[in-house]
Amino acid sequence: MVFDKLKELEAARAKVAALEQAVAADLRAELAGLPARYGFENVQAFLKAVRTAGGSRRGRRAATPSAKRGPRRKRATVTDATRAEVKKLVEEGKTGGEIAKAVGVSLPTVQNIKKSLGLVKKRK
């Protein structure tokens, strides 16, 4: 009884192995025919089109041309005059974004200046 089951198991394993080989061969043939099916002359042209359609390369962010991004912004130099201007605008009731545009620094820089001047309320 046990020997019959072992023979049956070996036969099933052999059948699975043969089926896996047949599927692998069919898959190779199917993949080899894809470029021609979609009108490409060779595999390299097909792969290039697939990569382009995919957008990015292997999880990395695609490089953006510098002309599209524009020049890199210079780091703001915070002077006493900048601090005084921020303080004046805060006292006038301007928002952080308005102050940032008026002074020519980023919003986080405005927040840092306000914090250093003690103009920010503490959280509860």
Coordinates of N, CA and C in Angstrom, one line a residue:
M1 N 0.8 -1.2 0.0 CA 0.0 0.0 0.0 C 0.9 1.3 0.0
V2 N 1.9 1.3 0.9 CA 2.8 2.5 1.0 C 3.6 2.6 -0.3
F3 N 4.0 1.4 -0.8 CA 4.8 1.4 -2.0 C 4.0 1.9 -3.2
D4 N 2.8 1.6 -3.3 CA 1.9 2.1 -4.4 C 1.8 3.6 -4.3
K5 N 1.6 4.1 -3.1 CA 1.5 5.6 -2.9 C 2.8 6.3 -3.3
L6 N 3.9 5.7 -2.9 CA 5.2 6.3 -3.3 C 5.4 6.3 -4.8
K7 N 5.0 5.2 -5.5 CA 5.1 5.1 -7.0 C 4.2 6.2 -7.6
E8 N 3.0 6.3 -7.0 CA 2.1 7.3 -7.5 C 2.6 8.8 -7.3
L9 N 3.3 9.0 -6.2 CA 3.9 10.3 -5.9 C 5.0 10.6 -6.9
E10 N 5.9 9.6 -7.1 CA 7.0 9.8 -8.1 C 6.4 10.0 -9.5
A11 N 5.4 9.4 -9.9 CA 4.8 9.6 -11.2 C 4.2 11.0 -11.3
A12 N 3.6 11.5 -10.2 CA 3.0 12.8 -10.1 C 4.1 13.9 -10.2
R13 N 5.3 13.6 -9.5 CA 6.4 14.5 -9.6 C 7.0 14.6 -11.0
A14 N 7.1 13.4 -11.6 CA 7.6 13.4 -13.0 C 6.7 14.2 -13.9
K15 N 5.4 14.0 -13.7 CA 4.4 14.7 -14.6 C 4.5 16.2 -14.4
V16 N 4.7 16.7 -13.1 CA 4.8 18.1 -12.8 C 6.1 18.6 -13.4
A17 N 7.2 17.9 -13.3 CA 8.4 18.3 -13.9 C 8.3 18.5 -15.4
A18 N 7.7 17.5 -16.1 CA 7.5 17.6 -17.5 C 6.6 18.8 -17.9
L19 N 5.6 19.0 -17.1 CA 4.7 20.2 -17.3 C 5.4 21.5 -17.1
E20 N 6.2 21.6 -16.1 CA 7.0 22.8 -15.9 C 8.0 23.1 -17.0
Q21 N 8.6 22.1 -17.6 CA 9.5 22.2 -18.7 C 8.7 22.7 -19.9
A22 N 7.5 22.1 -20.1 CA 6.7 22.5 -21.3 C 6.2 24.0 -21.1
V23 N 5.8 24.4 -19.9 CA 5.4 25.8 -19.7 C 6.6 26.7 -19.9
A24 N 7.8 26.4 -19.5 CA 9.0 27.2 -19.6 C 9.3 27.4 -21.1
A25 N 9.2 26.3 -21.9 CA 9.4 26.4 -23.3 C 8.4 27.2 -24.0
D26 N 7.1 27.1 -23.7 CA 6.1 27.9 -24.2 C 6.3 29.4 -23.9
L27 N 6.7 29.6 -22.7 CA 6.9 31.0 -22.2 C 8.0 31.6 -23.0
R28 N 9.1 30.9 -23.2 CA 10.3 31.4 -23.9 C 9.8 31.8 -25.3
A29 N 9.1 30.9 -26.0 CA 8.6 31.1 -27.3 C 7.7 32.3 -27.4
E30 N 6.8 32.4 -26.4 CA 5.9 33.6 -26.4 C 6.6 34.9 -26.2
L31 N 7.6 34.9 -25.3 CA 8.4 36.1 -25.1 C 9.2 36.5 -26.3
A32 N 9.8 35.5 -26.9 CA 10.6 35.7 -28.1 C 9.8 36.4 -29.2
G33 N 8.5 36.1 -29.3 CA 7.7 36.6 -30.3 C 7.1 37.9 -30.1
L34 N 7.2 38.4 -28.8 CA 6.6 39.7 -28.5 C 7.1 40.9 -29.3
P35 N 8.4 41.1 -29.5 CA 8.8 42.3 -30.3 C 8.2 42.3 -31.7
A36 N 8.1 41.1 -32.4 CA 7.6 41.1 -33.7 C 6.1 41.3 -33.7
R37 N 5.4 40.8 -32.7 CA 4.0 41.0 -32.6 C 3.6 42.5 -32.4
Y38 N 4.4 43.3 -31.8 CA 4.2 44.7 -31.6 C 4.9 45.6 -32.5
G39 N 5.5 45.0 -33.6 CA 6.0 45.8 -34.7 C 7.5 46.3 -34.5
F40 N 8.2 45.7 -33.6 CA 9.6 46.1 -33.4 C 10.5 45.1 -34.1
E41 N 11.7 45.7 -34.6 CA 12.6 44.9 -35.4 C 13.4 43.9 -34.6
N42 N 13.7 44.4 -33.4 CA 14.6 43.5 -32.5 C 14.2 43.7 -31.1
V43 N 14.8 42.8 -30.2 CA 14.5 42.8 -28.8 C 15.0 44.1 -28.1
Q44 N 16.1 44.7 -28.5 CA 16.6 45.9 -27.9 C 15.7 47.1 -28.1
A45 N 15.1 47.2 -29.3 CA 14.1 48.3 -29.6 C 12.9 48.1 -28.7
F46 N 12.5 46.8 -28.6 CA 11.3 46.5 -27.8 C 11.5 46.9 -26.3
L47 N 12.7 46.5 -25.8 CA 13.0 46.7 -24.4 C 13.1 48.2 -24.1
K48 N 13.7 49.0 -25.1 CA 13.8 50.4 -24.9 C 12.4 51.0 -24.8
A49 N 11.5 50.6 -25.6 CA 10.1 51.1 -25.6 C 9.4 50.7 -24.3
V50 N 9.7 49.5 -23.8 CA 9.0 49.1 -22.5 C 9.6 50.0 -21.4
R51 N 10.9 50.2 -21.4 CA 11.5 51.0 -20.3 C 11.0 52.5 -20.4
T52 N 10.8 53.0 -21.6 CA 10.3 54.4 -21.7 C 8.9 54.4 -21.2
A53 N 8.1 53.4 -21.5 CA 6.7 53.4 -21.1 C 6.6 53.3 -19.6
G54 N 7.6 52.6 -19.0 CA 7.6 52.4 -17.5 C 7.8 53.6 -16.8
G55 N 8.5 54.6 -17.3 CA 8.7 55.9 -16.7 C 10.0 56.0 -16.0
S56 N 10.2 55.3 -14.9 CA 11.5 55.4 -14.1 C 12.3 54.2 -14.2
R57 N 13.5 54.3 -13.8 CA 14.5 53.2 -13.9 C 14.7 52.6 -12.5
R58 N 14.3 51.4 -12.4 CA 14.5 50.5 -11.2 C 14.3 51.2 -9.9
G59 N 13.2 51.9 -9.8 CA 12.8 52.5 -8.5 C 13.5 53.9 -8.2
R60 N 14.4 54.2 -9.1 CA 15.0 55.6 -8.9 C 14.2 56.6 -9.6
R61 N 14.3 57.8 -9.1 CA 13.6 58.9 -9.7 C 14.2 59.3 -11.0
A62 N 13.4 59.5 -12.0 CA 13.9 59.8 -13.3 C 14.6 61.2 -13.3
A63 N 15.7 61.3 -13.9 CA 16.4 62.6 -13.9 C 15.6 63.6 -14.7
T64 N 15.5 64.8 -14.2 CA 14.8 65.9 -14.9 C 15.8 66.8 -15.5
P65 N 15.7 67.2 -16.7 CA 16.7 68.1 -17.3 C 16.7 69.4 -16.6
S66 N 18.0 69.9 -16.4 CA 18.1 71.1 -15.6 C 17.4 72.3 -16.2
A67 N 17.2 72.3 -17.5 CA 16.5 73.4 -18.2 C 15.0 73.4 -17.7
K68 N 14.5 72.3 -17.4 CA 13.1 72.2 -16.9 C 13.0 72.6 -15.4
R69 N 14.0 72.3 -14.6 CA 14.0 72.6 -13.2 C 14.3 74.1 -13.0
G70 N 15.1 74.6 -13.8 CA 15.6 76.0 -13.5 C 16.9 75.9 -12.7
P71 N 17.5 77.1 -12.5 CA 18.7 77.1 -11.7 C 18.5 76.8 -10.3
R72 N 19.5 76.3 -9.6 CA 19.4 76.0 -8.2 C 19.3 77.3 -7.4
R73 N 18.4 77.3 -6.4 CA 18.2 78.4 -5.6 C 19.4 78.6 -4.6
K74 N 19.9 79.8 -4.4 CA 21.0 80.0 -3.5 C 20.4 80.0 -2.0
R75 N 21.2 79.7 -1.1 CA 20.8 79.6 0.3 C 20.7 81.1 0.8
A76 N 19.6 81.3 1.5 CA 19.3 82.7 2.0 C 20.3 83.0 3.1
T77 N 20.7 84.3 3.1 CA 21.6 84.8 4.2 C 20.7 85.6 5.0
V78 N 20.5 85.2 6.3 CA 19.7 85.9 7.2 C 20.5 87.0 8.0
T79 N 20.2 88.2 7.7 CA 20.9 89.3 8.4 C 20.0 90.0 9.4
D80 N 20.6 90.9 10.2 CA 19.8 91.6 11.2 C 18.7 92.4 10.5
A81 N 18.9 92.9 9.3 CA 17.9 93.7 8.6 C 16.7 92.8 8.2
T82 N 17.1 91.5 7.8 CA 16.0 90.6 7.5 C 15.2 90.2 8.7
R83 N 15.9 90.0 9.8 CA 15.1 89.8 11.1 C 14.2 90.9 11.4
A84 N 14.7 92.1 11.3 CA 13.9 93.3 11.6 C 12.7 93.4 10.7
E85 N 12.9 93.1 9.4 CA 11.8 93.2 8.5 C 10.7 92.2 8.8
V86 N 11.2 90.9 9.1 CA 10.2 89.9 9.5 C 9.5 90.3 10.7
K87 N 10.1 90.8 11.7 CA 9.5 91.3 13.0 C 8.4 92.3 12.7
K88 N 8.8 93.3 11.8 CA 7.9 94.4 11.5 C 6.6 93.8 10.8
L89 N 6.8 92.9 9.8 CA 5.7 92.3 9.1 C 4.8 91.4 10.0
V90 N 5.4 90.7 10.9 CA 4.6 89.9 11.9 C 3.7 90.8 12.7
E91 N 4.3 92.0 13.2 CA 3.5 92.9 14.0 C 2.4 93.6 13.2
E92 N 2.6 93.6 11.8 CA 1.5 94.2 11.0 C 0.5 93.2 10.7
G93 N 0.7 91.9 11.1 CA -0.3 90.9 10.9 C -0.2 90.1 9.6
K94 N 0.9 90.2 9.0 CA 1.0 89.4 7.7 C 1.2 87.9 8.0
T95 N 0.8 87.1 7.0 CA 1.0 85.7 7.2 C 2.4 85.3 6.8
G96 N 2.8 84.0 7.2 CA 4.1 83.6 7.0 C 4.5 83.5 5.5
G97 N 3.5 83.1 4.7 CA 3.8 83.1 3.2 C 4.0 84.5 2.6
E98 N 3.2 85.4 3.1 CA 3.3 86.8 2.6 C 4.7 87.4 3.0
I99 N 5.1 87.1 4.3 CA 6.4 87.6 4.8 C 7.5 86.9 3.9
A100 N 7.4 85.6 3.7 CA 8.4 85.0 2.9 C 8.6 85.6 1.5
K101 N 7.5 85.9 0.9 CA 7.6 86.5 -0.5 C 8.2 87.9 -0.4
A102 N 7.7 88.7 0.6 CA 8.2 90.1 0.7 C 9.7 90.1 1.1
V103 N 10.2 89.3 1.9 CA 11.6 89.3 2.3 C 12.5 88.6 1.4
G104 N 11.9 87.5 0.7 CA 12.7 86.8 -0.3 C 13.4 85.6 0.3
V105 N 12.8 85.0 1.4 CA 13.3 83.8 2.0 C 12.2 82.8 2.0
S106 N 12.5 81.5 2.4 CA 11.5 80.5 2.4 C 10.6 80.6 3.7
L107 N 9.5 79.9 3.6 CA 8.6 79.9 4.8 C 9.2 79.3 6.0
P108 N 10.0 78.2 5.9 CA 10.7 77.6 7.1 C 11.7 78.6 7.7
T109 N 12.3 79.4 6.8 CA 13.3 80.4 7.3 C 12.5 81.5 8.1
V110 N 11.4 81.9 7.6 CA 10.5 82.9 8.3 C 10.1 82.3 9.7
Q111 N 9.7 81.0 9.7 CA 9.3 80.4 11.0 C 10.5 80.3 11.9
N112 N 11.7 80.0 11.4 CA 12.9 80.0 12.3 C 13.2 81.4 12.8
I113 N 13.1 82.4 12.0 CA 13.3 83.8 12.5 C 12.3 84.1 13.6
K114 N 11.1 83.8 13.3 CA 10.0 84.1 14.3 C 10.3 83.4 15.6
K115 N 10.7 82.2 15.5 CA 11.0 81.4 16.7 C 12.2 82.0 17.5
S116 N 13.2 82.4 16.8 CA 14.4 83.0 17.5 C 14.0 84.3 18.1
L117 N 13.1 85.0 17.5 CA 12.6 86.3 18.1 C 11.6 86.2 19.2
G118 N 11.1 84.9 19.4 CA 10.1 84.7 20.4 C 8.7 85.1 20.0
L119 N 8.4 85.1 18.7 CA 7.1 85.5 18.2 C 6.2 84.4 17.9
V120 N 6.6 83.2 18.2 CA 5.8 82.0 18.0 C 5.2 81.5 19.3
K121 N 3.9 81.2 19.3 CA 3.2 80.7 20.5 C 3.6 79.3 20.7
K122 N 3.8 78.9 21.9 CA 4.1 77.5 22.2 C 2.8 76.7 22.1
R123 N 3.0 75.4 21.7 CA 1.9 74.5 21.7 C 1.5 74.0 23.1
K124 N 0.3 73.7 23.2 CA -0.2 73.2 24.5 C -0.1 71.8 24.6

